[in-house]
Tab-separated table of C-alpha atoms in Angstrom:
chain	number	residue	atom	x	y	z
N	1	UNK	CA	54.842	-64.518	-49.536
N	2	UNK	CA	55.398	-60.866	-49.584
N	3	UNK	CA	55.293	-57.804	-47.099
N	4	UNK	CA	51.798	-57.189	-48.133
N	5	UNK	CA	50.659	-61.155	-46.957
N	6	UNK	CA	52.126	-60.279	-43.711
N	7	UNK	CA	50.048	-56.606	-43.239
N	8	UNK	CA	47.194	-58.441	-44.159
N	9	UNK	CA	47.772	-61.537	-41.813
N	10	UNK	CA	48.769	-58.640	-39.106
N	11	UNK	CA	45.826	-56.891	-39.647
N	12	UNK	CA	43.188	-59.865	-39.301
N	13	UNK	CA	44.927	-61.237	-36.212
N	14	UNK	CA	44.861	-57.466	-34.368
N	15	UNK	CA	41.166	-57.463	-35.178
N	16	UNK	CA	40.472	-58.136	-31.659
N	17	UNK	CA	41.946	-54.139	-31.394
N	18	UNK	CA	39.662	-51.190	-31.906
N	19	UNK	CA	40.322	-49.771	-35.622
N	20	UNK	CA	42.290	-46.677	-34.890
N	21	UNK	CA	44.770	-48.912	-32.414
N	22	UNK	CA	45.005	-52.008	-35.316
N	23	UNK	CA	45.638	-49.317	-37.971
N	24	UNK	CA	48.297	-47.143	-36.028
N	25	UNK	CA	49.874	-50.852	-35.500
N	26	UNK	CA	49.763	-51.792	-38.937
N	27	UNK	CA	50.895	-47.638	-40.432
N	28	UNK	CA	53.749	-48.164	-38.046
N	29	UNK	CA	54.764	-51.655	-39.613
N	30	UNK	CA	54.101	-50.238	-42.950
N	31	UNK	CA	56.552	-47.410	-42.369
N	32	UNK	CA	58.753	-49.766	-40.892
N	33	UNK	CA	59.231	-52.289	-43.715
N	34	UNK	CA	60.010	-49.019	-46.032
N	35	UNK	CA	62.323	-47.309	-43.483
N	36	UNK	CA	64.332	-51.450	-43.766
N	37	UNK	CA	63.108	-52.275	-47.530
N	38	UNK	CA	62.100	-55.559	-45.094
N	39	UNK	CA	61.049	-58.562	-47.396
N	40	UNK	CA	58.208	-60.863	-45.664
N	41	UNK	CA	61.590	-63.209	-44.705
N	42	UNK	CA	63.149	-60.384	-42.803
N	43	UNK	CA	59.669	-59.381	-40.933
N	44	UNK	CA	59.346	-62.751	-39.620
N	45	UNK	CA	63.021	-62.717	-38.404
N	46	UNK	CA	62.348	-59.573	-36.440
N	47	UNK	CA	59.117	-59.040	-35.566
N	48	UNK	CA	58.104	-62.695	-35.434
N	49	UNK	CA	55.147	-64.176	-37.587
N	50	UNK	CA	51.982	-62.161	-37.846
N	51	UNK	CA	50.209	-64.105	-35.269
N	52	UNK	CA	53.169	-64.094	-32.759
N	53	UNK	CA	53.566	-60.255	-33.288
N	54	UNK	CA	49.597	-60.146	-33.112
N	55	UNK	CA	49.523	-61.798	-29.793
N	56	UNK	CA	52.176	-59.666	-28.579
N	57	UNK	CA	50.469	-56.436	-29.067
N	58	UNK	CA	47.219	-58.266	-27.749
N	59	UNK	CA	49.569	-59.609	-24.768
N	60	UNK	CA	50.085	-55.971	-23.789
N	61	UNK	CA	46.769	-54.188	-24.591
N	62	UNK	CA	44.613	-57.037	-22.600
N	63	UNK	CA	46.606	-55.354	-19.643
N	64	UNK	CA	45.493	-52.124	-20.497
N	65	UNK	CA	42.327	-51.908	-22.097
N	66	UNK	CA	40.030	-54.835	-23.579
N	67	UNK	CA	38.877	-54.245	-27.408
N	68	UNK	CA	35.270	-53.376	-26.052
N	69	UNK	CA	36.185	-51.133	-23.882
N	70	UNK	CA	35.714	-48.257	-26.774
N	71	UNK	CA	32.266	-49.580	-27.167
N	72	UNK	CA	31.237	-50.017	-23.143
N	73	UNK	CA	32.655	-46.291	-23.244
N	74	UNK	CA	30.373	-44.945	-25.614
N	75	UNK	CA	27.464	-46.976	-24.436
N	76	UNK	CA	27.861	-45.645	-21.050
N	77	UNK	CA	28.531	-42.125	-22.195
N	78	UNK	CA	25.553	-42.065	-24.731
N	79	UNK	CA	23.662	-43.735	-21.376
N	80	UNK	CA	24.619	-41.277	-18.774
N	81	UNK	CA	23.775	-38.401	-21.693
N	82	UNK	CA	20.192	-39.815	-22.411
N	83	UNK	CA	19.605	-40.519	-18.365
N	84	UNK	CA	21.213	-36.863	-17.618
N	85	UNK	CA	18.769	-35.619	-19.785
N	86	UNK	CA	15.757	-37.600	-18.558
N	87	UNK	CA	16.671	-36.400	-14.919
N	88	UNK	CA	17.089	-32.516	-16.478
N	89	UNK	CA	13.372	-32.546	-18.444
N	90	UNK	CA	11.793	-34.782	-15.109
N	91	UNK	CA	13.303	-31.831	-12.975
N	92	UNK	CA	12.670	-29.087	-15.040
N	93	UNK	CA	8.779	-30.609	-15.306
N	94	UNK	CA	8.580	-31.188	-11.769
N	95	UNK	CA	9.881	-27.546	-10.818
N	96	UNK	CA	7.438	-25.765	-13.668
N	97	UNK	CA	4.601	-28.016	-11.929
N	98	UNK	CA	5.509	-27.183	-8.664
N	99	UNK	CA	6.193	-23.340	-9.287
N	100	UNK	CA	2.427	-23.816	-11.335
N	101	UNK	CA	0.308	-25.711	-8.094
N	102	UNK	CA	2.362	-24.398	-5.019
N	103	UNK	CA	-0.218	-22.041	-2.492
N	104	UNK	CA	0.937	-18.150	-3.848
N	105	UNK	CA	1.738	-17.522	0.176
N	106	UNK	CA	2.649	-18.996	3.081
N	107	UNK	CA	-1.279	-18.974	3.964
N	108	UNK	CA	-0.089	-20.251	7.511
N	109	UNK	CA	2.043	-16.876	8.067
N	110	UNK	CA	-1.192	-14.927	8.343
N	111	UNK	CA	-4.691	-15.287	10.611
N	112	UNK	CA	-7.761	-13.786	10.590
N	113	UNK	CA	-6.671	-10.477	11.277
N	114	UNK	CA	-3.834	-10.273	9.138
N	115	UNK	CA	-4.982	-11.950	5.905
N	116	UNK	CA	-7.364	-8.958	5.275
N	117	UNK	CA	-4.383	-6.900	5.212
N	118	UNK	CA	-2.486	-9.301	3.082
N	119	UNK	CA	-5.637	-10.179	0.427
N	120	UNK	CA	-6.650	-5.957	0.535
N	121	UNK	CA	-8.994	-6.832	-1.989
N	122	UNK	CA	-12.589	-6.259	-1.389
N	123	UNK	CA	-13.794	-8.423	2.167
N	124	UNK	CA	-17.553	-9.096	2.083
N	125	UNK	CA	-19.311	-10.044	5.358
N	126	UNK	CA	-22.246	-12.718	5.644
N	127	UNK	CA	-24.997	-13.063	8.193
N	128	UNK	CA	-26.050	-16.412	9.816
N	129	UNK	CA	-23.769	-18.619	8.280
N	130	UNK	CA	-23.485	-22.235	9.424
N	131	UNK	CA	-22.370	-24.714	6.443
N	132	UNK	CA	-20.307	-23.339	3.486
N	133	UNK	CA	-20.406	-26.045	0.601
N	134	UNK	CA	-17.791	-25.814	-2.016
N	135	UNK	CA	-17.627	-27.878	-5.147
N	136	UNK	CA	-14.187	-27.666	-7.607
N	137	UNK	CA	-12.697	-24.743	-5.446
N	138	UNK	CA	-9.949	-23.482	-4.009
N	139	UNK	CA	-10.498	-22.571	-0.264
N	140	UNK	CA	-8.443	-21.277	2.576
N	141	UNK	CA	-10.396	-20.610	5.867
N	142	UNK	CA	-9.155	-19.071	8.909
N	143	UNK	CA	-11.395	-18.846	12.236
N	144	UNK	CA	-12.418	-14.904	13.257
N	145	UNK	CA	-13.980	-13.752	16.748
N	146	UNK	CA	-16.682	-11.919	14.623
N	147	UNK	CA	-20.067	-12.716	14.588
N	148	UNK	CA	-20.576	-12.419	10.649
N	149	UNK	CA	-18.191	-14.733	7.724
N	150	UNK	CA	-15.823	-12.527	5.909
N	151	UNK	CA	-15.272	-13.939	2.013
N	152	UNK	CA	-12.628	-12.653	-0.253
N	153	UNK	CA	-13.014	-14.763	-3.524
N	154	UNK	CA	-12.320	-14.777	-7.281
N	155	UNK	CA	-13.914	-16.730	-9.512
N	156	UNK	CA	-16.848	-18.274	-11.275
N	157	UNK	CA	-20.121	-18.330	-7.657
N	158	UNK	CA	-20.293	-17.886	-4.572
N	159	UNK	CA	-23.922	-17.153	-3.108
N	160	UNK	CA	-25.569	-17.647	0.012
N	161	UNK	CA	-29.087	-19.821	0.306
N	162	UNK	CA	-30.389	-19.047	3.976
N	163	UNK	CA	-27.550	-20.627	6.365
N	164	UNK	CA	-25.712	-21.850	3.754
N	165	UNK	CA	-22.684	-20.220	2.097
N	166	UNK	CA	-21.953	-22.521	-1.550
N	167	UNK	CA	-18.969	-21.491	-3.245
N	168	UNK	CA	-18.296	-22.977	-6.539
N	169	UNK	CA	-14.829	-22.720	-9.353
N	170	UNK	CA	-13.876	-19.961	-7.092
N	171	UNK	CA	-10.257	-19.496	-4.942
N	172	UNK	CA	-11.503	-17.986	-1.721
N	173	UNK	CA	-10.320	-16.793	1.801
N	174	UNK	CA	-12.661	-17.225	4.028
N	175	UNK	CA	-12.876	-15.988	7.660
N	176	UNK	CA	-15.419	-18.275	10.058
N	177	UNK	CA	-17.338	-17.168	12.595
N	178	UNK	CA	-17.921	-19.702	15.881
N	179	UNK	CA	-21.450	-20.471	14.586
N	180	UNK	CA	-20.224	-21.630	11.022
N	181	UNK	CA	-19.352	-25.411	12.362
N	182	UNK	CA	-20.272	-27.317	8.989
N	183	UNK	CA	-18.079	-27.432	5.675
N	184	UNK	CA	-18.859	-29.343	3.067
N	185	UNK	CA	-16.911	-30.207	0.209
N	186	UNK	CA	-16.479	-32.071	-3.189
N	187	UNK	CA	-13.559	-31.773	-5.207
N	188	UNK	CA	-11.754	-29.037	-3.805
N	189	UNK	CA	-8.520	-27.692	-2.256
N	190	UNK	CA	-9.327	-27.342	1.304
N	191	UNK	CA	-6.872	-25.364	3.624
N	192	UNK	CA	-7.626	-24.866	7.184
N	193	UNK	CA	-5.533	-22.389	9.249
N	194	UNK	CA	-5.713	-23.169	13.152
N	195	UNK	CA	-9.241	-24.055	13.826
N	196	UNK	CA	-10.073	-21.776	16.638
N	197	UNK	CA	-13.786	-23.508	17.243
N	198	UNK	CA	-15.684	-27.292	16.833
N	199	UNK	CA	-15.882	-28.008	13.082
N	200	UNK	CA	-17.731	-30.701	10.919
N	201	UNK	CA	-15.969	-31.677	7.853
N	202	UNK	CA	-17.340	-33.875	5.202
N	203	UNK	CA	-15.039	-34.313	1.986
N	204	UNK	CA	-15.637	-36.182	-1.106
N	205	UNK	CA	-12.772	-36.523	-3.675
N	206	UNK	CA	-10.964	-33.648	-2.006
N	207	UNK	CA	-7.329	-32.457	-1.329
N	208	UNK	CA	-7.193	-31.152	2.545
N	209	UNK	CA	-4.358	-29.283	4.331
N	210	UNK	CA	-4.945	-28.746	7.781
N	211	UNK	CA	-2.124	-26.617	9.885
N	212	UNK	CA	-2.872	-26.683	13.311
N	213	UNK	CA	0.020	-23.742	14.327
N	214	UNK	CA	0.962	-25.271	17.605
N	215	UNK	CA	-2.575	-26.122	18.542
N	216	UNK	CA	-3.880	-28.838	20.602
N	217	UNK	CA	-6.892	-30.457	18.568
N	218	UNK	CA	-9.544	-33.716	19.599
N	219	UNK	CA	-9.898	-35.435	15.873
N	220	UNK	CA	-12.108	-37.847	14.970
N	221	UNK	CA	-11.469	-38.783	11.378
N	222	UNK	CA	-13.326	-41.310	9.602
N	223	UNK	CA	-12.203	-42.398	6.123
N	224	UNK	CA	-13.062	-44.079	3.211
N	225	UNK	CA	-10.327	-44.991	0.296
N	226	UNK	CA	-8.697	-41.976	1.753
N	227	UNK	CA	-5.195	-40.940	2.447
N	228	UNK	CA	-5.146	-39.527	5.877
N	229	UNK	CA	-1.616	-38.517	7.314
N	230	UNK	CA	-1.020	-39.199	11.105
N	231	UNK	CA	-3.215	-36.332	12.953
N	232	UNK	CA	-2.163	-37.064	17.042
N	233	UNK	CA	-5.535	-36.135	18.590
N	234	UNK	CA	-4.772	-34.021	21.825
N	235	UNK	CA	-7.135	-33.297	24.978
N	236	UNK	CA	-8.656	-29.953	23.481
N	237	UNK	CA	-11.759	-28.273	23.940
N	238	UNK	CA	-11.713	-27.860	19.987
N	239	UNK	CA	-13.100	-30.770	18.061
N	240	UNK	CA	-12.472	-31.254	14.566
N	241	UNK	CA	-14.847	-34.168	13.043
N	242	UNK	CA	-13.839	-35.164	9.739
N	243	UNK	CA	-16.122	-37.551	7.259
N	244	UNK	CA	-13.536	-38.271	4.290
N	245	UNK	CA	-14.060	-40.015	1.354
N	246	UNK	CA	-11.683	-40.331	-2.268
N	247	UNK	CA	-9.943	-37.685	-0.006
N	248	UNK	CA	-6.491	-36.952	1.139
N	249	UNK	CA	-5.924	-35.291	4.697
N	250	UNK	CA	-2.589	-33.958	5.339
N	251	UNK	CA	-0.376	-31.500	7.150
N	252	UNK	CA	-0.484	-27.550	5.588
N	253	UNK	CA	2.901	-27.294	4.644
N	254	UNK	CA	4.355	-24.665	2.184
I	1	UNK	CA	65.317	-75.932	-19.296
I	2	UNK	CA	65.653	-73.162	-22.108
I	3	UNK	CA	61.814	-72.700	-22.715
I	4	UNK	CA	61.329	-71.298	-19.034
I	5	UNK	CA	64.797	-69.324	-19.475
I	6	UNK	CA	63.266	-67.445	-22.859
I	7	UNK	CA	59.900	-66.978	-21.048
I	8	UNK	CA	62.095	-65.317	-17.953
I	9	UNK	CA	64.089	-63.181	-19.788
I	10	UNK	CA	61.045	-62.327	-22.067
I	11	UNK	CA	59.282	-60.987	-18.236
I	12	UNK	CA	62.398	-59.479	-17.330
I	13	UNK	CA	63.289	-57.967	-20.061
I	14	UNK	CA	59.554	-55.970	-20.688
I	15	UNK	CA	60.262	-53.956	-17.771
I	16	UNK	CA	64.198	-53.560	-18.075
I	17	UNK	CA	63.722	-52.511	-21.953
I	18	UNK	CA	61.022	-49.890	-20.693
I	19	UNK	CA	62.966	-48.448	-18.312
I	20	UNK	CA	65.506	-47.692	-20.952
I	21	UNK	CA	63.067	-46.804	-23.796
I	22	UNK	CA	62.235	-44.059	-21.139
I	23	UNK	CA	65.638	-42.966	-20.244
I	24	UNK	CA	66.944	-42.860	-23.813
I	25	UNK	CA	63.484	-40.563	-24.949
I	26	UNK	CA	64.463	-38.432	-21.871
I	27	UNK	CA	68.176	-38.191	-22.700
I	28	UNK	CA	67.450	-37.911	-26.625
I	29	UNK	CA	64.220	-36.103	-27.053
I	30	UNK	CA	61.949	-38.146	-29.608
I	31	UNK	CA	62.368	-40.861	-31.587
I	32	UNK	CA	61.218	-43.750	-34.006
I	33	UNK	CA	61.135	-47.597	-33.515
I	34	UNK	CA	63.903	-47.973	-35.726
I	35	UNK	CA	65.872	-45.643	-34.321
I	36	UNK	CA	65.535	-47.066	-30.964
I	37	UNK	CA	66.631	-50.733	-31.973
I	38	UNK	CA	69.756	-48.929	-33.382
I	39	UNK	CA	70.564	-47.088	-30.646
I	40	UNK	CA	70.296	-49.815	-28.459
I	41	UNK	CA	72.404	-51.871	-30.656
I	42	UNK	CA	75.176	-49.142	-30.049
I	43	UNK	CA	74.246	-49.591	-26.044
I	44	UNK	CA	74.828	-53.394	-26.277
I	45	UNK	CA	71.333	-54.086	-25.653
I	46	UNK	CA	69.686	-55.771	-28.173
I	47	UNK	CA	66.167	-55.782	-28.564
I	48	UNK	CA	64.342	-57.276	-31.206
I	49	UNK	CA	61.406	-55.117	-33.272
I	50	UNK	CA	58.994	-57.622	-31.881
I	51	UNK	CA	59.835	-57.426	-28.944
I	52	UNK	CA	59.762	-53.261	-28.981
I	53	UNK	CA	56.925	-52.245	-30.995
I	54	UNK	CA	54.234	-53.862	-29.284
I	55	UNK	CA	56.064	-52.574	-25.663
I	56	UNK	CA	56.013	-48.867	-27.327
I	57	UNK	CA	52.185	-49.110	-27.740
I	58	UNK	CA	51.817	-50.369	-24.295
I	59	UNK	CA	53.826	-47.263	-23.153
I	60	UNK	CA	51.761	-45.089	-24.940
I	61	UNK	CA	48.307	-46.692	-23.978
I	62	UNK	CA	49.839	-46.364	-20.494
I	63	UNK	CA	50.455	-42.488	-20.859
I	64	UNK	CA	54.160	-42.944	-20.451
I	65	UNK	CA	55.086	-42.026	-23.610
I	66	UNK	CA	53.184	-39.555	-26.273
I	67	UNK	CA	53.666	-40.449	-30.568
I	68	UNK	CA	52.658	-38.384	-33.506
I	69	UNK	CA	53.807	-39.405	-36.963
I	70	UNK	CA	56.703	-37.045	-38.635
I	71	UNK	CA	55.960	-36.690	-42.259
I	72	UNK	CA	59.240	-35.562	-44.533
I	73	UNK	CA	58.444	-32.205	-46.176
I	74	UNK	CA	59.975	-33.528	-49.584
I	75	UNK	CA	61.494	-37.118	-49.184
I	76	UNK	CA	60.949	-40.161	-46.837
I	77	UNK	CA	57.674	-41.955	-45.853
I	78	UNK	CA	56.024	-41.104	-42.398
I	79	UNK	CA	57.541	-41.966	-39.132
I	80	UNK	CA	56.010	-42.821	-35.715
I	81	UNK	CA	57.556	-40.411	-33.257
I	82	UNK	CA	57.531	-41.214	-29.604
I	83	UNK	CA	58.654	-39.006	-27.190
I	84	UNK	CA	58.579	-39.107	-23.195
I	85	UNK	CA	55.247	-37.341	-21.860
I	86	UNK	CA	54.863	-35.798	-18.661
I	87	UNK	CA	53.643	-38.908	-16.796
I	88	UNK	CA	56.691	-40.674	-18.003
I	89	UNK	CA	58.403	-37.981	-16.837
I	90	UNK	CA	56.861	-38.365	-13.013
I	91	UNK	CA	56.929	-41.992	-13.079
I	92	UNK	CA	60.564	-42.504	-14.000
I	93	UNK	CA	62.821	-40.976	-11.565
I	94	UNK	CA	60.607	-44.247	-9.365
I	95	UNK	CA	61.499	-46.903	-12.130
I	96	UNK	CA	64.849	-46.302	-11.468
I	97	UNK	CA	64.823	-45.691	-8.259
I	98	UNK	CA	63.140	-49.394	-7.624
I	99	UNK	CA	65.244	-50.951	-10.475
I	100	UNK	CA	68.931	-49.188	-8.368
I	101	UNK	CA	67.513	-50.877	-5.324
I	102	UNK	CA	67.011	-54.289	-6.777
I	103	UNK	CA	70.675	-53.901	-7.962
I	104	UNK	CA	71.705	-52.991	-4.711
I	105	UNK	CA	69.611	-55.845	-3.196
I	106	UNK	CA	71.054	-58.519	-5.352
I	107	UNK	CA	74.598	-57.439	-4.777
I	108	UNK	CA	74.016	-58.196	-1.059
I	109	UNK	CA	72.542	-61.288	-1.270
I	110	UNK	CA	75.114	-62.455	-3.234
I	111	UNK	CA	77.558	-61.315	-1.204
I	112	UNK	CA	76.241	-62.269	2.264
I	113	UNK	CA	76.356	-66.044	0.463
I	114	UNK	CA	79.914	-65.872	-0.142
């Protein structure tokens, strides 16, 4: 038996070590038994046979740090890396959609008098109105004491058959008149700012925010596969029917 | 009878010869393994190389001590250095501390059984 029978029965008995611990160990023992010109004899005499020395260095890592503990640290590290990123992309995602679909105002900041001020672009005004049907729209309605509908829209139509105001692929503002009491609508954004008179509301496959400004409000909501948040119907003399179906009904908030 | 004696002193010993390893790298500034046994020898304090190595690493893995290897310019083989680091540093005025009471403590008790 020689030195080199004792490294190498050294080395497979730290093998329960990481690799750069077990080869400082055995580099050190190395160095050692030229520093001494130690025979295999003298090794054993002082450091003890390879498997007691082993087990003494094992003896006094396993109170520090377990062999694995290298790899758990790299699996967690490469895990919280790939997760961080995840979360980073999901939020980054989530903050382009949201900066992408969020209203371009506070609509609920303005009313009928203000929002002409606010949307300066050209108003048009419409005579005998009672039902506006929208399909695959964006609309925001406000209630105005005038006797005509003001429209401010931008888009693909918008035209008027008799009583009835149809606005379709268009983003419009549009100020109601008491008389205009039915709105019809399939597959549009639907924002209503404080109903000021009785309306009729029947919504297919529609997205509906509804902000009643501090407003007391009698609500009769039927629904079908809808998702209607809690509306607390108040004694009002304003009553806001609402036929929903494929729809959600919510609270305007910006 | 002298089994549970060697396994004793072996637990006593750990933390005595630590204690010292740490004084001795304060007092001397670095050293090697090798050096260490010697200079204990000199101190009347002998401590075996399997004993010492595998304690050194433990020190080191604890943050006690700090080792880089010393390779010779033109002669010589490289040597594992250790020297005190700063946590050894904090920790050891406390070792002895505790280890000065436990002398103190065992004086007393074997004096108040006189």
């Amino acid at each position: 038996m020689n030195t080199k029978n004792y490294i190498k029965q050294l080395k497979q008995h730290l093998s329960a070590l990481d690799t750069t611990k077990s080869n400082e160990i055995i580099k050190e023992i190395e160095s050692y038994i030229q520093e001494s010109n130690a025979n295999y004899e003298t090794l054993v005499e002082k450091f003890g046979d390879p498997i007691e020395l082993a087990s003494n260095y094992l003896e006094d890592m396993s109170l520090n740090e377990p062999k694995n503990n290298s790899f758990w640290k790299s699996t967690i590290k490469i895990t919280t890396i790939v997760a961080s990123t995840i979360l980073a992309i999901i939020l980054i995602t989530s903050y382009i959609v949201y900066e992408v679909t969020k209203d371009s105002f506070d609509y609920s900041k303005y009313d009928a008098t203000t929002i002409t001020s606010k949307v300066n672009d050209l108003w048009i005004d419409l005579d005998g109105i009672t039902e506006i049907r929208t399909e695959q729209a964006e609309v925001v309605f406000y209630w105005g004491e005038n006797e005509k509908l003001k429209y401010n829209c931008e888009g693909m139509d918008y035209t008027q058959t008799g009583s009835v105001f149809t606005i379709k692929q268009a983003h419009c503002f549009v100020i109601l008149p008491k008389q205009t009491t039915n709105i019809i609508s399939f597959q549009t954004d639907v924002i209503l700012i404080a109903p000021n008179y009785n309306v009729n509301l029947d919504f297919r496959q529609s997205h509906t925010r509804i902000a009643e400004m501090g407003n007391n409000y009698n609500y009769n909501i039927s629904e079908k596969q809808s998702k209607v948040e809690n509306f607390n119907s108040k004694q009002s003399n304003i009553t806001i029917n609402a036929k929903v179906f494929q729809s959600k009904v919510k609270h305007y908030k910006y | 009878m002298k089994d549970e004696y060697k396994k004793w002193l072996a637990q006593y010993r750990k933390g005595y010869i630590e204690l010292c390893t740490l004084v001795t790298l304060k007092t001397n500034g670095s050293m090697h393994g090798l050096a260490l046994i010697h200079f204990f020898e000199n101190m009347e304090l002998m401590v075996n190389e399997g004993t010492l190595y595998p304690l050194l690493n433990r020190m080191e893995t604890n943050g006690w001590l700090s080792s880089s290897w010393n390779i010779p310019k033109l002669k010589g083989h490289p040597k594992r250095e250790y020297e005190i680091s700063k946590k050894g540093e904090i920790i050891l005025p406390s070792l002895l501390e505790s280890y000065e009471l436990h002398h103190k403590s065992l004086t007393k008790i074997k004096e108040s059984t006189k």
